[in-house]
Coordinates of C-alpha atoms in Angstrom, one line a residue:
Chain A
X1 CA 0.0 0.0 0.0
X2 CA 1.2 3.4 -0.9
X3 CA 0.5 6.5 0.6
X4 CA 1.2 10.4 1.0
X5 CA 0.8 10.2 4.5
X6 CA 0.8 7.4 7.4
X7 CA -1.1 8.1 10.8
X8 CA -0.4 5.9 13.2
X9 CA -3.4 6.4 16.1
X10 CA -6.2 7.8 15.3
X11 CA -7.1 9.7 18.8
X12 CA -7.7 13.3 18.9
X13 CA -4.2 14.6 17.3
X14 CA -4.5 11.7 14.8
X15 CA -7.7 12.9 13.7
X16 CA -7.0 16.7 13.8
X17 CA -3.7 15.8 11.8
X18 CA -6.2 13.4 9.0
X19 CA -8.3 16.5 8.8
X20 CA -4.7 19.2 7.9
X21 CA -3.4 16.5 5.2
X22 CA -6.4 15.2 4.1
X23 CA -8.5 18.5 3.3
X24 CA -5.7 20.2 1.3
X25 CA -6.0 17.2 -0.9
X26 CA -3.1 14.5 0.4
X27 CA -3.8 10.7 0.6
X28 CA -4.5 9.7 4.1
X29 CA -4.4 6.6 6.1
X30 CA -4.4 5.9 9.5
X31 CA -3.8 3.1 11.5
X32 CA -5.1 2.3 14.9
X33 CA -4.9 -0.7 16.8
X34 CA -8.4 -0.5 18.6
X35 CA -11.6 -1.4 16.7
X36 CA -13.1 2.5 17.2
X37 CA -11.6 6.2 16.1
X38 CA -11.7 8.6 18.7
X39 CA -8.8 7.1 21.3
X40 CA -9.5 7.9 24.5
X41 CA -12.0 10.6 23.9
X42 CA -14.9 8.1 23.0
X43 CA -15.2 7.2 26.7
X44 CA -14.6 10.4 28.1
X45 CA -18.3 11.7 29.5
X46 CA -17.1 14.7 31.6
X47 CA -16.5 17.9 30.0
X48 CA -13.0 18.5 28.5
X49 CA -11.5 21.7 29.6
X50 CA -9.0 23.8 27.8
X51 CA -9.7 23.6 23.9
X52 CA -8.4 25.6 21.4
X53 CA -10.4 29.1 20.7
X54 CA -12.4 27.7 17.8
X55 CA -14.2 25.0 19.8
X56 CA -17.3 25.5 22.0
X57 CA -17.1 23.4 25.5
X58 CA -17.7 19.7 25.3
X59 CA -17.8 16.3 26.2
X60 CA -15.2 13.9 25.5
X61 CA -16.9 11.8 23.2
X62 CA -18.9 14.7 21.2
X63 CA -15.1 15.7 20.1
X64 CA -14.1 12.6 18.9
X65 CA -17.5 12.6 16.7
X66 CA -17.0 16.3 15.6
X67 CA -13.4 15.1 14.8
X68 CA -14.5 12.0 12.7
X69 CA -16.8 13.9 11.2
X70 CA -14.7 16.6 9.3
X71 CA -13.1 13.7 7.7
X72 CA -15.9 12.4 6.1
X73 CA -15.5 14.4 2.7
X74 CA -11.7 13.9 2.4
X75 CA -9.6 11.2 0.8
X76 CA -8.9 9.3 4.4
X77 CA -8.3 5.6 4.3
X78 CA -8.7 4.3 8.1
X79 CA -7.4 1.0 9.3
X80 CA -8.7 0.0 12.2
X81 CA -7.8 -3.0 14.3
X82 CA -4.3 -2.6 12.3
X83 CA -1.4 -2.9 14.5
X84 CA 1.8 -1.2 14.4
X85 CA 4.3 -3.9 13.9
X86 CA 7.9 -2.7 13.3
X87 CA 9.8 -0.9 10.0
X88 CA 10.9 -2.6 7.4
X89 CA 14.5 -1.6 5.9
X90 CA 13.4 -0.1 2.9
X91 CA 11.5 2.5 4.8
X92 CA 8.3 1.3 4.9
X93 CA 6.0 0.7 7.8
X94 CA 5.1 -2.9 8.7
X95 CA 1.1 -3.1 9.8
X96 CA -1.0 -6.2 10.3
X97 CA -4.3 -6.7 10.0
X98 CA -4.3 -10.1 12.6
X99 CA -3.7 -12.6 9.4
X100 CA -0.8 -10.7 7.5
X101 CA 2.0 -8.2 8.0
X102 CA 2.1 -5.9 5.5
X103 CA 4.3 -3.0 4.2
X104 CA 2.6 0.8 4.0
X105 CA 5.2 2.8 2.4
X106 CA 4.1 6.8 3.0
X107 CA 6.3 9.8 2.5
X108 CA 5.7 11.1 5.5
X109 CA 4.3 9.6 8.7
X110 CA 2.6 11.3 11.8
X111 CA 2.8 9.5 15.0
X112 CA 0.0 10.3 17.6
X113 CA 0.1 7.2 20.0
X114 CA -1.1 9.3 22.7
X115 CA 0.0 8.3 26.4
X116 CA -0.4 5.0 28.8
X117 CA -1.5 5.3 32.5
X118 CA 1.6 4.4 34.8
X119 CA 1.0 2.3 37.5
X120 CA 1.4 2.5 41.4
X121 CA 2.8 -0.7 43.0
X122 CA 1.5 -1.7 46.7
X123 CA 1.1 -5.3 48.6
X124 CA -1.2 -7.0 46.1
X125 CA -1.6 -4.7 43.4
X126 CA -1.7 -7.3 40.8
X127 CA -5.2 -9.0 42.0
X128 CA -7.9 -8.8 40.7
X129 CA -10.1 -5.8 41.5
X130 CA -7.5 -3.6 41.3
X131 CA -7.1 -1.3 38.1
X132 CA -6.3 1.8 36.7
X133 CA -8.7 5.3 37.2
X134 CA -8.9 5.2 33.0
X135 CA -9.5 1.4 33.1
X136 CA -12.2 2.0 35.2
X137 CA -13.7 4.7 33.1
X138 CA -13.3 2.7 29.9
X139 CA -14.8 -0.7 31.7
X140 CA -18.1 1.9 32.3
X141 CA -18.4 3.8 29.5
X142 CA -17.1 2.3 26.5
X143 CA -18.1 -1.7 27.6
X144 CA -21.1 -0.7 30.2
X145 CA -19.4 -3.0 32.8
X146 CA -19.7 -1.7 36.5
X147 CA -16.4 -2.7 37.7
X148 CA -17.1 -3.1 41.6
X149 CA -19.7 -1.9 44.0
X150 CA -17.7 -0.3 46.5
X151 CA -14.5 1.8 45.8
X152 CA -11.3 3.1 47.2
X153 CA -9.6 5.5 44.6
X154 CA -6.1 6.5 44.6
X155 CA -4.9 9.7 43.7
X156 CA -6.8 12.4 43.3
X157 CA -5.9 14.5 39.8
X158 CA -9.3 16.4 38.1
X159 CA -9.3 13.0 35.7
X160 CA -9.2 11.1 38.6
X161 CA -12.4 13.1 40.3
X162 CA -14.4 13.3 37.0
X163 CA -14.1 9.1 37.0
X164 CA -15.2 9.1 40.8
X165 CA -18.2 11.0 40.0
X166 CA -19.1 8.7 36.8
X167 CA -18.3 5.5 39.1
X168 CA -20.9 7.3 41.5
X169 CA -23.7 8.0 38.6
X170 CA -23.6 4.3 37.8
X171 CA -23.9 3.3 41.5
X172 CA -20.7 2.4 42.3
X173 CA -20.1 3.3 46.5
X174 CA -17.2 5.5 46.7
X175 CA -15.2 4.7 50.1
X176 CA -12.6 7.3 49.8
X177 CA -10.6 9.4 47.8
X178 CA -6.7 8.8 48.8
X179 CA -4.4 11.3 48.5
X180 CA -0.5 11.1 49.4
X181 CA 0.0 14.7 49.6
X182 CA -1.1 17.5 52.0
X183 CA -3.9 18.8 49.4
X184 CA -5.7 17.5 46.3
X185 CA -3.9 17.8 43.3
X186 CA -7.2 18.1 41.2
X187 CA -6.8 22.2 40.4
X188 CA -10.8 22.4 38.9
X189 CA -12.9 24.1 41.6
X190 CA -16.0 22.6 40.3
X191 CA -14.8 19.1 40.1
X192 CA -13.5 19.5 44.0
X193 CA -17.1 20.9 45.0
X194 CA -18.6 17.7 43.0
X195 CA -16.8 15.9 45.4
X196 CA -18.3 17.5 48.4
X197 CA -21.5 17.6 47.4
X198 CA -21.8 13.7 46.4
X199 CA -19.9 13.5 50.0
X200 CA -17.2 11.4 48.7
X201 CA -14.9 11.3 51.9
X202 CA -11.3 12.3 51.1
X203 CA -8.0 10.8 53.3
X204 CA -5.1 13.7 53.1
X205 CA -1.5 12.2 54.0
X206 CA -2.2 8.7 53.2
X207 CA -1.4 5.9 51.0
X208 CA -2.2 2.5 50.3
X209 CA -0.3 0.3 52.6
X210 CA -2.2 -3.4 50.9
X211 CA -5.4 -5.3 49.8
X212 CA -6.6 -8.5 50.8
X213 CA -8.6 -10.8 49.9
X214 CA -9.6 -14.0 48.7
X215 CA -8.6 -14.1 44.7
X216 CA -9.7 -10.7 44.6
X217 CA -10.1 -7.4 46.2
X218 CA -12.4 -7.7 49.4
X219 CA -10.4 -5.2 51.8
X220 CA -8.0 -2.4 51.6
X221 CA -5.7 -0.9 54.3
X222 CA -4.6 2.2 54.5
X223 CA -2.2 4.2 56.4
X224 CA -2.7 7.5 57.4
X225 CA -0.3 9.0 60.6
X226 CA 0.0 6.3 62.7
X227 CA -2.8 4.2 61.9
X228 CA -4.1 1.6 59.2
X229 CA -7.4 2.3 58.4
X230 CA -9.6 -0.8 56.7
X231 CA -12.1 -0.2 53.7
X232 CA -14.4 -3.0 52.5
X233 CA -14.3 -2.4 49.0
X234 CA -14.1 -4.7 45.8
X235 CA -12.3 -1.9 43.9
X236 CA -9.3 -0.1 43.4
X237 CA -8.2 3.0 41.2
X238 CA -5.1 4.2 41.1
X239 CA -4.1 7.2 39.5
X240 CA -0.7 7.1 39.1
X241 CA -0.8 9.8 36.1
X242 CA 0.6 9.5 31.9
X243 CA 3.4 8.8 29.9
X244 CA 4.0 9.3 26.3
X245 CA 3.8 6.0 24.3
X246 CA 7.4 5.8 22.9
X247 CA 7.5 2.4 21.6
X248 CA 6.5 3.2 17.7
X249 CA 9.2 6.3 18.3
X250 CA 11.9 4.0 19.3
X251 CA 11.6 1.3 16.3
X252 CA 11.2 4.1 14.3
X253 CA 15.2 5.2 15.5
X254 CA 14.1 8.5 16.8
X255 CA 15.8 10.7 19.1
X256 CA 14.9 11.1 23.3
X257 CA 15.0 13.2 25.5
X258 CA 14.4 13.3 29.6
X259 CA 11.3 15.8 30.6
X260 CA 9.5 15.3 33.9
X261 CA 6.0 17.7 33.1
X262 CA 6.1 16.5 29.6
X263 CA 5.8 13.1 31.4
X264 CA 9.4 11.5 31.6
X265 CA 11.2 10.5 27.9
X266 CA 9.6 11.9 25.3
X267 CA 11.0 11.7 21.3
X268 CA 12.8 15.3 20.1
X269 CA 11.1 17.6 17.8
X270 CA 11.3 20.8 16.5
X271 CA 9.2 23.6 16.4
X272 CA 7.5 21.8 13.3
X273 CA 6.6 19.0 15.3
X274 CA 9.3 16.9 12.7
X275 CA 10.8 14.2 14.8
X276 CA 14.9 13.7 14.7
X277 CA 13.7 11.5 11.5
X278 CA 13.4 13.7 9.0
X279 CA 9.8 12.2 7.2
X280 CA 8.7 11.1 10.7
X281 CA 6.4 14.0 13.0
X282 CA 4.3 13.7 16.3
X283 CA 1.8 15.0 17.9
X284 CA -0.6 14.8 20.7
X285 CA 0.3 13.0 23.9
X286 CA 3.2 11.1 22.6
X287 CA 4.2 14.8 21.9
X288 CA 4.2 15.2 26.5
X289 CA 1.6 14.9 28.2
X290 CA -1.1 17.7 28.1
X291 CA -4.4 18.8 27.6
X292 CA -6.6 18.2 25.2
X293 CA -6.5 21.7 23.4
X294 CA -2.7 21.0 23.1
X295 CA -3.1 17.6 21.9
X296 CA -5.5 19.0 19.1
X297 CA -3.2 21.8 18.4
X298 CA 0.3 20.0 18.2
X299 CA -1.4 17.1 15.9
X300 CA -2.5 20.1 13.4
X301 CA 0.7 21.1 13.7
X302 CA 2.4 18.3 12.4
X303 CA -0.3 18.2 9.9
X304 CA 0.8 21.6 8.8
X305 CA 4.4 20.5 8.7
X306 CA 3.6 17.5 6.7
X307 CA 1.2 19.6 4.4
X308 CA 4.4 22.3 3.8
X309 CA 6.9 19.4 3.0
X310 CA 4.6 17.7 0.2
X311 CA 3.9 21.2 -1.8
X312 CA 0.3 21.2 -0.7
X313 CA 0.5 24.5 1.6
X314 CA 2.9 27.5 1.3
X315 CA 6.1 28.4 3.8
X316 CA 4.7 31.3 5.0
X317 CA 1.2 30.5 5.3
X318 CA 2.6 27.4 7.2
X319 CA 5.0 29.5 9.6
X320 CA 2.3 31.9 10.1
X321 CA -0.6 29.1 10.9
X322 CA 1.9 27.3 13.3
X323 CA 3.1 30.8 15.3
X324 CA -0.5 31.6 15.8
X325 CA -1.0 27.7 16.9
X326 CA 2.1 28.0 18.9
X327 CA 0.7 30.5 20.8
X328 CA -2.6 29.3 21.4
X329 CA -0.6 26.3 23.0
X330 CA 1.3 28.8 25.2
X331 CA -2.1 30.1 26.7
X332 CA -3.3 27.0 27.2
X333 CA 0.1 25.5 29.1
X334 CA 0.6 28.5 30.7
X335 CA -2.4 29.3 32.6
X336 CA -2.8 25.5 34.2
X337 CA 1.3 25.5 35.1
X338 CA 3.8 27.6 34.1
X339 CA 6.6 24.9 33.8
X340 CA 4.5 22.8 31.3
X341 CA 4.9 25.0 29.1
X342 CA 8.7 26.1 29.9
X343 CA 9.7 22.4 29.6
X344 CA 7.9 22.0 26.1
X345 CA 10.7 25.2 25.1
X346 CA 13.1 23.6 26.7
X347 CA 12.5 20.5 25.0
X348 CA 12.2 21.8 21.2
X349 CA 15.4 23.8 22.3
X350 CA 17.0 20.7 23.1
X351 CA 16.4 18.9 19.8
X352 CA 20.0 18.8 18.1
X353 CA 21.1 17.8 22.0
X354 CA 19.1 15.0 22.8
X355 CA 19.8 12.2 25.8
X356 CA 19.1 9.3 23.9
X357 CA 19.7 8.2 20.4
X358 CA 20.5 5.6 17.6
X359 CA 19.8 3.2 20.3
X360 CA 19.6 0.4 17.7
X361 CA 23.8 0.8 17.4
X362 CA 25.4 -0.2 20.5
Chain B
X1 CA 7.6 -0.3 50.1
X2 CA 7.1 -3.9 51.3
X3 CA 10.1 -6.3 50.1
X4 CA 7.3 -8.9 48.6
X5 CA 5.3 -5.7 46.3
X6 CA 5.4 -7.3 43.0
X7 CA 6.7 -5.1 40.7
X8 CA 6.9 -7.0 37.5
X9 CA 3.8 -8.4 37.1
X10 CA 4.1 -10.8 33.9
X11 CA 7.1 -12.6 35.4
X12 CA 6.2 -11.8 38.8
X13 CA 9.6 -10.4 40.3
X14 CA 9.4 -8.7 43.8
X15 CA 10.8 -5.4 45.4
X16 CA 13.6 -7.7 46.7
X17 CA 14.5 -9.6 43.7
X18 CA 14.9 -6.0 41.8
X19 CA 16.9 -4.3 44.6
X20 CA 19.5 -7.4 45.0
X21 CA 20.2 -6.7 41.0
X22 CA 20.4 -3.1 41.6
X23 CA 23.3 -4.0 44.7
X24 CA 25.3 -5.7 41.8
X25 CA 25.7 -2.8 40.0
X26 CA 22.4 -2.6 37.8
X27 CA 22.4 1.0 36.2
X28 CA 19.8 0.5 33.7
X29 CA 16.6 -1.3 32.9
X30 CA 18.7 -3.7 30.3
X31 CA 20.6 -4.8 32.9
X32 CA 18.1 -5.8 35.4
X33 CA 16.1 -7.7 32.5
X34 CA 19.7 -9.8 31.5
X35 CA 19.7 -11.0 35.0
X36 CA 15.8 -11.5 36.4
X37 CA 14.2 -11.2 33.0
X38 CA 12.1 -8.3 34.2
X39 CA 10.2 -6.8 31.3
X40 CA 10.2 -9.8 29.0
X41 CA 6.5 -11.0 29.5
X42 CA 3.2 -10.2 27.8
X43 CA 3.8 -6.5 28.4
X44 CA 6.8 -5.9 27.1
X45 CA 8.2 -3.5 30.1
X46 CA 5.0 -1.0 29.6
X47 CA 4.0 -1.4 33.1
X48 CA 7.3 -1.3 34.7
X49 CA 9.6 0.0 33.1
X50 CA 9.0 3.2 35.5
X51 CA 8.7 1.3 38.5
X52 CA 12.5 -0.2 38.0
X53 CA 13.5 3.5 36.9
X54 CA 11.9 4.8 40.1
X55 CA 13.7 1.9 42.3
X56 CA 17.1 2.7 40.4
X57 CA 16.5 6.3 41.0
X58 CA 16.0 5.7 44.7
X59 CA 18.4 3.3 45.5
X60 CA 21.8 5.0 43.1
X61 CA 21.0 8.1 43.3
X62 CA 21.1 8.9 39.4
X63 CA 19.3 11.5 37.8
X64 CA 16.0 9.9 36.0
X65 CA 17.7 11.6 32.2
X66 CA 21.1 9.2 33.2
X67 CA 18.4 6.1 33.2
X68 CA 18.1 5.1 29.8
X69 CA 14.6 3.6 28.7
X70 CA 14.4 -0.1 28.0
X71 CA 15.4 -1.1 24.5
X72 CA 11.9 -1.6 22.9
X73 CA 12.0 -4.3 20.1
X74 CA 9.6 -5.1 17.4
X75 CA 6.9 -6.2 17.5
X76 CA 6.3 -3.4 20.2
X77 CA 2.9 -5.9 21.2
X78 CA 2.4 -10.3 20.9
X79 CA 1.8 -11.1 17.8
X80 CA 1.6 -14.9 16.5
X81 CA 4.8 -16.0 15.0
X82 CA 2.9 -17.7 11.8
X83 CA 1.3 -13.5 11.0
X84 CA 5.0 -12.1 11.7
X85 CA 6.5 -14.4 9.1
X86 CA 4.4 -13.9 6.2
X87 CA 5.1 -11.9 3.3
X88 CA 8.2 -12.9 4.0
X89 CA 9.7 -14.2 0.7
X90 CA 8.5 -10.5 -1.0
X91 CA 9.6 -7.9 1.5
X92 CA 12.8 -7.8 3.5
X93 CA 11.8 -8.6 7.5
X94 CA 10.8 -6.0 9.7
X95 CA 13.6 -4.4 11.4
X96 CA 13.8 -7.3 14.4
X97 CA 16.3 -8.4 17.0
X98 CA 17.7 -9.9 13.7
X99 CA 19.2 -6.7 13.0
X100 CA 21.8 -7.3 15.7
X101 CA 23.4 -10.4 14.1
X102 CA 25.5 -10.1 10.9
X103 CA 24.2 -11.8 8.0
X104 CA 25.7 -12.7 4.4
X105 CA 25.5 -10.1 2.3
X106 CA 22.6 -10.3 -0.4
X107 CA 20.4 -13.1 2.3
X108 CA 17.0 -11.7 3.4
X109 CA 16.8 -10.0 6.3

């Protein structure tokens, strides 16, 4: 298969990078290896904060729709349930389709993997019963499977209040909300309030010491000062926050770099959102972790970039689209936390210097 | 944390069995994998690959950017052996641990 552009993941900066190439006339296709379009956004009810000017406030999965939409006139070939698999030496992208492995060779390709949950390891993590805050969401929203009937959650970011709430709406108890530090890290004054007002208690200064029970989660202990508290509950979330998805990045022979807001190692780019390989771009999550209005707007970006570099779009149209795009980004980042944004300089200043590369030769 | 936490789940290795590679001298993820064969189940290192960073962090004292990340082969995720291989007599073999060993010139790769 032959292509002018290769998406691989179609979540939100997938789908906003389909819509650059693929309405200025380019051959699109994008690969995902779920069965739906959307990513994460398809099972996210609450409200997302933070989008770029030109959308009106809304819900997860009304984006992903609006998204999917746009594409619907343009020349987009999707291939869902299509794997990433590896590159092949001639250049080409290796994809299967569950029977065969097949080559995609594109001129330019657009990674938007987006970002994994990380985990938070206590006595017993690993039964059952015990799962990440966005498995949780996804098990109620996407598959309509109540996970538990009582539950303990751990951490406390906005994400993870908007999934207590949800848990709450389709009856699920909430014991507790546990947080490690002195406050909640959740910075949304409306999603804190929710909280109070569904009288979900919330344990300051305390962590999750163990769970018990027999083949799965029956009780959990918790220590807070002095003392270990004991929830009955058949469900744990722990929100131990993101990390970009490097693994496409690394087999790809990109370029690393270390950045803790952007969410640990994330692959170098440049202000054009063009990787340290020269036909391979990023955006979204994988790009450090953010919100969604700069996972729209860094996936347009590199849409842009790979628009400019095929003859489809002008240099200065496409240096003026991405400063003003840049700077929507820099409102965004800025107003939650300053050194979001800072790092994301830091790290496109960063891109002929980075930490970790040719990793394949050693 | 508790000695027994499990901290690689697919191959089951502990919070003890991780520090004692560490005390030999373990400076990266690589080398705790050669020994205890962290990393190399079902998951491929994507649950904890931080977790081992975090415990080398913790227990040398090195700066999370002087912790490389695990070397991530292809196929990043399972995939049978019998839909890896075909296609193979048309295309040259997807960039695999294959491109570590030295093979005649002019063979498939």
């Amino acid at each position: 298969m032959e292509t002018d552009v290769l998406i691989i993941g179609a979540g939100p900066a997938g789908l906003a990078a389909a819509f650059e190439a693929g309405s200025r006339g380019l051959d699109v296709v994008m690969i995902d290896e779920s069965s739906r379009l959307g990513g994460q956004l398809s099972q996210q009810t609450q409200m997302v904060s933070m989008l770029p000017s030109q959308y009106p406030p809304m819900k997860g999965f009304e984006l992903a729709k609006l998204l999917i939409n746009q594409l619907h006139d343009f020349p987009v070939k999707i291939l869902l349930n299509h794997p990433f698999i590896g590159l092949y030496q001639d250049g080409s992208i290796g994809v299967s389709d569950g029977k065969n492995v097949f080559p995609i060779s594109a001129k330019k390709v657009i990674v938007t993997t987006g970002a994994a949950e990380r985990a938070i390891p206590f006595l017993k993590w690993t039964m059952p019963g015990v799962m990440t805050i966005g498995a949780a969401q996804t098990l109620v929203n996407r598959d309509f499977v109540v996970p538990g009937k009582k539950a303990v959650i751990f951490g406390s970011s906005d994400f993870a209040l908007d999934v207590a709430i949800q848990l709450k709406q389709v009856g699920v108890e909430i014991e507790g909300i546990i947080e490690e530090s002195t406050k909640l890290t959740a910075q949304n004054m409306d999603k804190i309030n929710l909280i109070k007002q569904a009288s979900i208690p919330i344990y300051l200064n305390s962590f999750i010491k163990e769970v018990g029970g027999n083949g799965q989660v029956e009780e959990v202990y918790v220590q807070q000062d002095q003392e270990v508290k004991t929830f009955h509950a058949d469900l744990v979330c722990v929100d131990g926050g993101r990390k970009p998805i490097t693994e496409v990045f690394y087999q790809l022979d990109c370029s690393f770099s270390y950045q803790e807001k952007l969410g640990g190692w994330i692959p170098q780019y440049n202000e054009r959102l063009q990787s340290s390989q020269e036909g391979v771009y990023l955006g979204g999550n994988a790009a450090g972790i953010s919100f969604h209005g700069s996972i729209l707007l860094t996936g347009i970006i590199a849409g842009i970039s790979v628009c400019e570099d095929l003859g489809v779009l002008e240099a200065d149209e496409a240096n003026s689209l991405r400063d003003s795009l840049f700077k929507e980004i820099k409102i965004i980042e800025s107003k939650q936390d300053d050194h979001l944004w800072l790092e994301r300089m830091t790290h496109i200043e960063n891109f002929l210097h980075p930490k970790l590369k040719n990793q394949f030769i050693s | 944390m508790d000695k027994d936490t499990i901290i690689c789940r697919c191959e089951e290795l502990s919070f003890e069995e991780i520090e004692e590679v560490i005390c030999l001298g373990a400076e990266s993820f690589d080398d705790i994998k050669r020994i205890t064969r962290c990393g190399m189940g079902p998951c491929q290192a994507k649950i904890c690959a931080d977790l081992v960073s975090k415990m080398i962090h913790e227990q040398t004292g090195k700066i999370y950017e002087e912790i490389p990340m695990p070397r991530m082969r292809m196929p990043v995720s399972p995939i049978s052996i019998e839909t890896l291989s075909t296609n193979s007599q048309h295309f040259s073999t997807v960039k695999s641990v294959l491109d570590e060993v030295e093979l005649e010139d002019g063979k498939v790769r």
